[in-house]
Amino acid sequence: MASRTKIYIVMELVTGGELFDKIASRGRLKEDDARKYFQQLINAVDYCHSRGVYHRDLKPENLLLDANGTLKVSDFGLSALSQQVREDGLLHTTCGTPNYVAPEVINNKGYDGAKADLWSCGVILFVLMAGYLPFEDSNLMALYKKIYKADFSCPSWFSTSAKKLIKKILDPNPNSVCSSVHWYHVTLFHRSLYLRD
């Protein structure tokens, strides 16, 4: 909506708070609850990618919950559009929250926005199920080294299928990661996490 001198933006009122607050107050989530939020996140990110939008700052603080507990992606301030992809087919702006950023973003050689978002989704899934970050260090360079090597381990309470999924998503080699978030949703999550170990 707009007038001659003003632009009005109408947004949905989301009253459930941040997903971060839910994790901070309750700790780790049950695998079924984590799966529910991850599925909603993957669907939202897949939709954004299908429209040529790469978020580039996915984290629990930017995931809101409505009154029914439905996840909403927010804060597109660092997002990139497909028109920003350079001639080499990659994005080149280093941005994002350090603990959630993909190794190829840190590398400063260009990155696929979809794969970078997928990495962040993998970190979020880990946080939902563990209650803490997979990559943590007070020294930024040491943190980046851990991310670049994918130096993390899954807690013992993760199911075998959840461990496999997270390790597949948090592969530090972007060439071995599928850029389609929908593929991870359908191929791995539906098929494997419904199985009990």
GROMACS .gro file of C-alpha atoms in nm:
model
  197
    1MET     CA    1   0.000   0.000   0.000
    2ALA     CA    2   0.121   0.350  -0.070
    3SER     CA    3   0.017   0.710  -0.087
    4ARG     CA    4   0.192   0.994  -0.269
    5THR     CA    5   0.435   1.046   0.019
    6LYS     CA    6   0.432   0.727   0.222
    7ILE     CA    7   0.478   0.355   0.177
    8TYR     CA    8   0.286   0.128   0.412
    9ILE     CA    9   0.414  -0.221   0.481
   10VAL     CA   10   0.164  -0.472   0.617
   11MET     CA   11   0.319  -0.771   0.793
   12GLU     CA   12   0.188  -1.072   0.977
   13LEU     CA   13   0.185  -1.044   1.356
   14VAL     CA   14   0.387  -1.338   1.486
   15THR     CA   15   0.329  -1.376   1.860
   16GLY     CA   16   0.512  -1.700   1.940
   17GLY     CA   17   0.858  -1.543   1.972
   18GLU     CA   18   1.188  -1.664   1.834
   19LEU     CA   19   1.279  -2.030   1.798
   20PHE     CA   20   1.597  -1.929   1.983
   21ASP     CA   21   1.392  -1.842   2.294
   22LYS     CA   22   1.225  -2.183   2.286
   23ILE     CA   23   1.566  -2.356   2.280
   24ALA     CA   24   1.708  -2.122   2.546
   25SER     CA   25   1.419  -2.187   2.785
   26ARG     CA   26   1.364  -2.561   2.721
   27GLY     CA   27   1.706  -2.678   2.609
   28ARG     CA   28   1.728  -2.937   2.335
   29LEU     CA   29   1.411  -3.051   2.164
   30LYS     CA   30   1.287  -3.405   2.114
   31GLU     CA   31   1.383  -3.542   1.774
   32ASP     CA   32   1.020  -3.539   1.656
   33ASP     CA   33   0.986  -3.169   1.746
   34ALA     CA   34   1.321  -3.088   1.584
   35ARG     CA   35   1.207  -3.273   1.271
   36LYS     CA   36   0.885  -3.070   1.258
   37TYR     CA   37   1.070  -2.738   1.272
   38PHE     CA   38   1.339  -2.858   1.031
   39GLN     CA   39   1.075  -2.965   0.777
   40GLN     CA   40   0.909  -2.625   0.801
   41LEU     CA   41   1.247  -2.452   0.766
   42ILE     CA   42   1.344  -2.660   0.462
   43ASN     CA   43   1.007  -2.587   0.299
   44ALA     CA   44   1.048  -2.212   0.358
   45VAL     CA   45   1.409  -2.206   0.235
   46ASP     CA   46   1.318  -2.414  -0.070
   47TYR     CA   47   1.043  -2.163  -0.151
   48CYS     CA   48   1.287  -1.871  -0.119
   49HIS     CA   49   1.540  -2.043  -0.344
   50SER     CA   50   1.272  -2.118  -0.603
   51ARG     CA   51   1.212  -1.741  -0.616
   52GLY     CA   52   1.584  -1.661  -0.648
   53VAL     CA   53   1.628  -1.544  -0.287
   54TYR     CA   54   1.918  -1.664  -0.069
   55HIS     CA   55   1.877  -1.571   0.298
   56ARG     CA   56   2.244  -1.593   0.408
   57ASP     CA   57   2.173  -1.540   0.780
   58LEU     CA   58   1.959  -1.834   0.888
   59LYS     CA   59   1.975  -1.891   1.265
   60PRO     CA   60   1.721  -1.959   1.543
   61GLU     CA   61   1.705  -1.586   1.623
   62ASN     CA   62   1.568  -1.525   1.271
   63LEU     CA   63   1.308  -1.800   1.291
   64LEU     CA   64   0.981  -1.688   1.447
   65LEU     CA   65   0.689  -1.897   1.569
   66ASP     CA   66   0.327  -1.797   1.530
   67ALA     CA   67   0.058  -1.868   1.791
   68ASN     CA   68   0.017  -2.221   1.648
   69GLY     CA   69   0.390  -2.297   1.657
   70THR     CA   70   0.434  -2.261   1.281
   71LEU     CA   71   0.783  -2.147   1.185
   72LYS     CA   72   0.831  -1.822   0.993
   73VAL     CA   73   1.164  -1.709   0.843
   74SER     CA   74   1.243  -1.344   0.916
   75ASP     CA   75   1.518  -1.082   0.875
   76PHE     CA   76   1.608  -1.086   0.509
   77GLY     CA   77   1.850  -0.793   0.558
   78LEU     CA   78   2.153  -0.992   0.434
   79SER     CA   79   1.966  -1.183   0.164
   80ALA     CA   80   2.080  -1.189  -0.197
   81LEU     CA   81   1.878  -1.215  -0.515
   82SER     CA   82   1.970  -1.434  -0.809
   83GLN     CA   83   2.057  -1.116  -1.003
   84GLN     CA   84   2.350  -1.064  -0.761
   85VAL     CA   85   2.516  -1.388  -0.871
   86ARG     CA   86   2.833  -1.304  -1.064
   87GLU     CA   87   2.942  -1.440  -1.402
   88ASP     CA   88   3.107  -1.736  -1.228
   89GLY     CA   89   2.763  -1.838  -1.098
   90LEU     CA   90   2.852  -1.756  -0.737
   91LEU     CA   91   2.785  -1.498  -0.469
   92HIS     CA   92   3.089  -1.320  -0.325
   93THR     CA   93   2.976  -1.113  -0.025
   94THR     CA   94   3.103  -1.259   0.302
   95CYS     CA   95   2.816  -1.225   0.546
   96GLY     CA   96   2.615  -1.414   0.805
   97THR     CA   97   2.645  -1.503   1.173
   98PRO     CA   98   2.985  -1.669   1.236
   99ASN     CA   99   2.860  -1.988   1.407
  100TYR     CA  100   2.612  -2.057   1.126
  101VAL     CA  101   2.816  -1.955   0.820
  102ALA     CA  102   2.928  -2.215   0.564
  103PRO     CA  103   3.301  -2.280   0.512
  104GLU     CA  104   3.289  -2.167   0.150
  105VAL     CA  105   3.155  -1.827   0.261
  106ILE     CA  106   3.456  -1.786   0.492
  107ASN     CA  107   3.688  -1.891   0.208
  108ASN     CA  108   3.624  -1.568   0.010
  109LYS     CA  109   3.632  -1.747  -0.327
  110GLY     CA  110   3.261  -1.733  -0.401
  111TYR     CA  111   2.979  -1.962  -0.295
  112ASP     CA  112   2.645  -2.105  -0.399
  113GLY     CA  113   2.378  -1.922  -0.196
  114ALA     CA  114   2.155  -2.231  -0.178
  115LYS     CA  115   2.436  -2.449  -0.040
  116ALA     CA  116   2.533  -2.179   0.211
  117ASP     CA  117   2.172  -2.162   0.334
  118LEU     CA  118   2.158  -2.541   0.354
  119TRP     CA  119   2.470  -2.544   0.576
  120SER     CA  120   2.297  -2.299   0.812
  121CYS     CA  121   1.990  -2.528   0.817
  122GLY     CA  122   2.217  -2.816   0.921
  123VAL     CA  123   2.362  -2.609   1.205
  124ILE     CA  124   2.009  -2.518   1.314
  125LEU     CA  125   1.903  -2.883   1.313
  126PHE     CA  126   2.205  -2.969   1.529
  127VAL     CA  127   2.118  -2.686   1.773
  128LEU     CA  128   1.753  -2.798   1.793
  129MET     CA  129   1.854  -3.153   1.881
  130ALA     CA  130   2.162  -3.083   2.097
  131GLY     CA  131   2.073  -2.755   2.268
  132TYR     CA  132   2.415  -2.611   2.179
  133LEU     CA  133   2.616  -2.515   1.871
  134PRO     CA  134   2.826  -2.766   1.676
  135PHE     CA  135   3.098  -2.504   1.620
  136GLU     CA  136   3.192  -2.284   1.915
  137ASP     CA  137   3.505  -2.092   2.010
  138SER     CA  138   3.565  -1.752   2.168
  139ASN     CA  139   3.842  -1.689   1.913
  140LEU     CA  140   3.690  -1.609   1.573
  141MET     CA  141   3.979  -1.755   1.372
  142ALA     CA  142   3.970  -2.078   1.577
  143LEU     CA  143   3.593  -2.094   1.519
  144TYR     CA  144   3.640  -2.053   1.145
  145LYS     CA  145   3.903  -2.328   1.146
  146LYS     CA  146   3.654  -2.565   1.314
  147ILE     CA  147   3.388  -2.473   1.058
  148TYR     CA  148   3.628  -2.509   0.766
  149LYS     CA  149   3.721  -2.861   0.881
  150ALA     CA  150   3.367  -2.947   1.001
  151ASP     CA  151   3.526  -3.025   1.337
  152PHE     CA  152   3.222  -3.131   1.541
  153SER     CA  153   3.074  -3.445   1.690
  154CYS     CA  154   2.713  -3.543   1.742
  155PRO     CA  155   2.594  -3.623   2.095
  156SER     CA  156   2.517  -3.983   2.184
  157TRP     CA  157   2.141  -3.919   2.202
  158PHE     CA  158   2.117  -3.837   1.829
  159SER     CA  159   1.969  -4.123   1.631
  160THR     CA  160   2.195  -4.284   1.371
  161SER     CA  161   1.984  -4.141   1.091
  162ALA     CA  162   1.998  -3.789   1.239
  163LYS     CA  163   2.378  -3.813   1.265
  164LYS     CA  164   2.401  -3.922   0.901
  165LEU     CA  165   2.178  -3.637   0.787
  166ILE     CA  166   2.367  -3.371   0.981
  167LYS     CA  167   2.706  -3.501   0.865
  168LYS     CA  168   2.581  -3.499   0.505
  169ILE     CA  169   2.460  -3.139   0.532
  170LEU     CA  170   2.766  -3.018   0.726
  171ASP     CA  171   3.013  -3.155   0.472
  172PRO     CA  172   3.287  -2.889   0.437
  173ASN     CA  173   3.329  -2.968   0.066
  174PRO     CA  174   3.057  -2.769  -0.113
  175ASN     CA  175   3.109  -2.976  -0.428
  176SER     CA  176   2.979  -3.288  -0.252
  177VAL     CA  177   2.671  -3.115  -0.109
  178CYS     CA  178   2.346  -3.116  -0.304
  179SER     CA  179   2.223  -2.759  -0.346
  180SER     CA  180   1.856  -2.857  -0.337
  181VAL     CA  181   1.720  -2.830   0.016
  182HIS     CA  182   1.413  -3.012  -0.110
  183TRP     CA  183   1.630  -3.317  -0.186
  184TYR     CA  184   1.740  -3.339   0.179
  185HIS     CA  185   1.382  -3.301   0.293
  186VAL     CA  186   1.244  -3.578   0.074
  187THR     CA  187   1.535  -3.818   0.033
  188LEU     CA  188   1.690  -3.821   0.377
  189PHE     CA  189   1.459  -3.674   0.635
  190HIS     CA  190   1.135  -3.844   0.540
  191ARG     CA  191   1.298  -4.176   0.470
  192SER     CA  192   1.544  -4.204   0.757
  193LEU     CA  193   1.434  -4.006   1.059
  194TYR     CA  194   1.100  -4.182   1.077
  195LEU     CA  195   1.290  -4.504   1.136
  196ARG     CA  196   1.377  -4.586   1.493
  197ASP     CA  197   1.730  -4.699   1.580
   0.00000   0.00000   0.00000
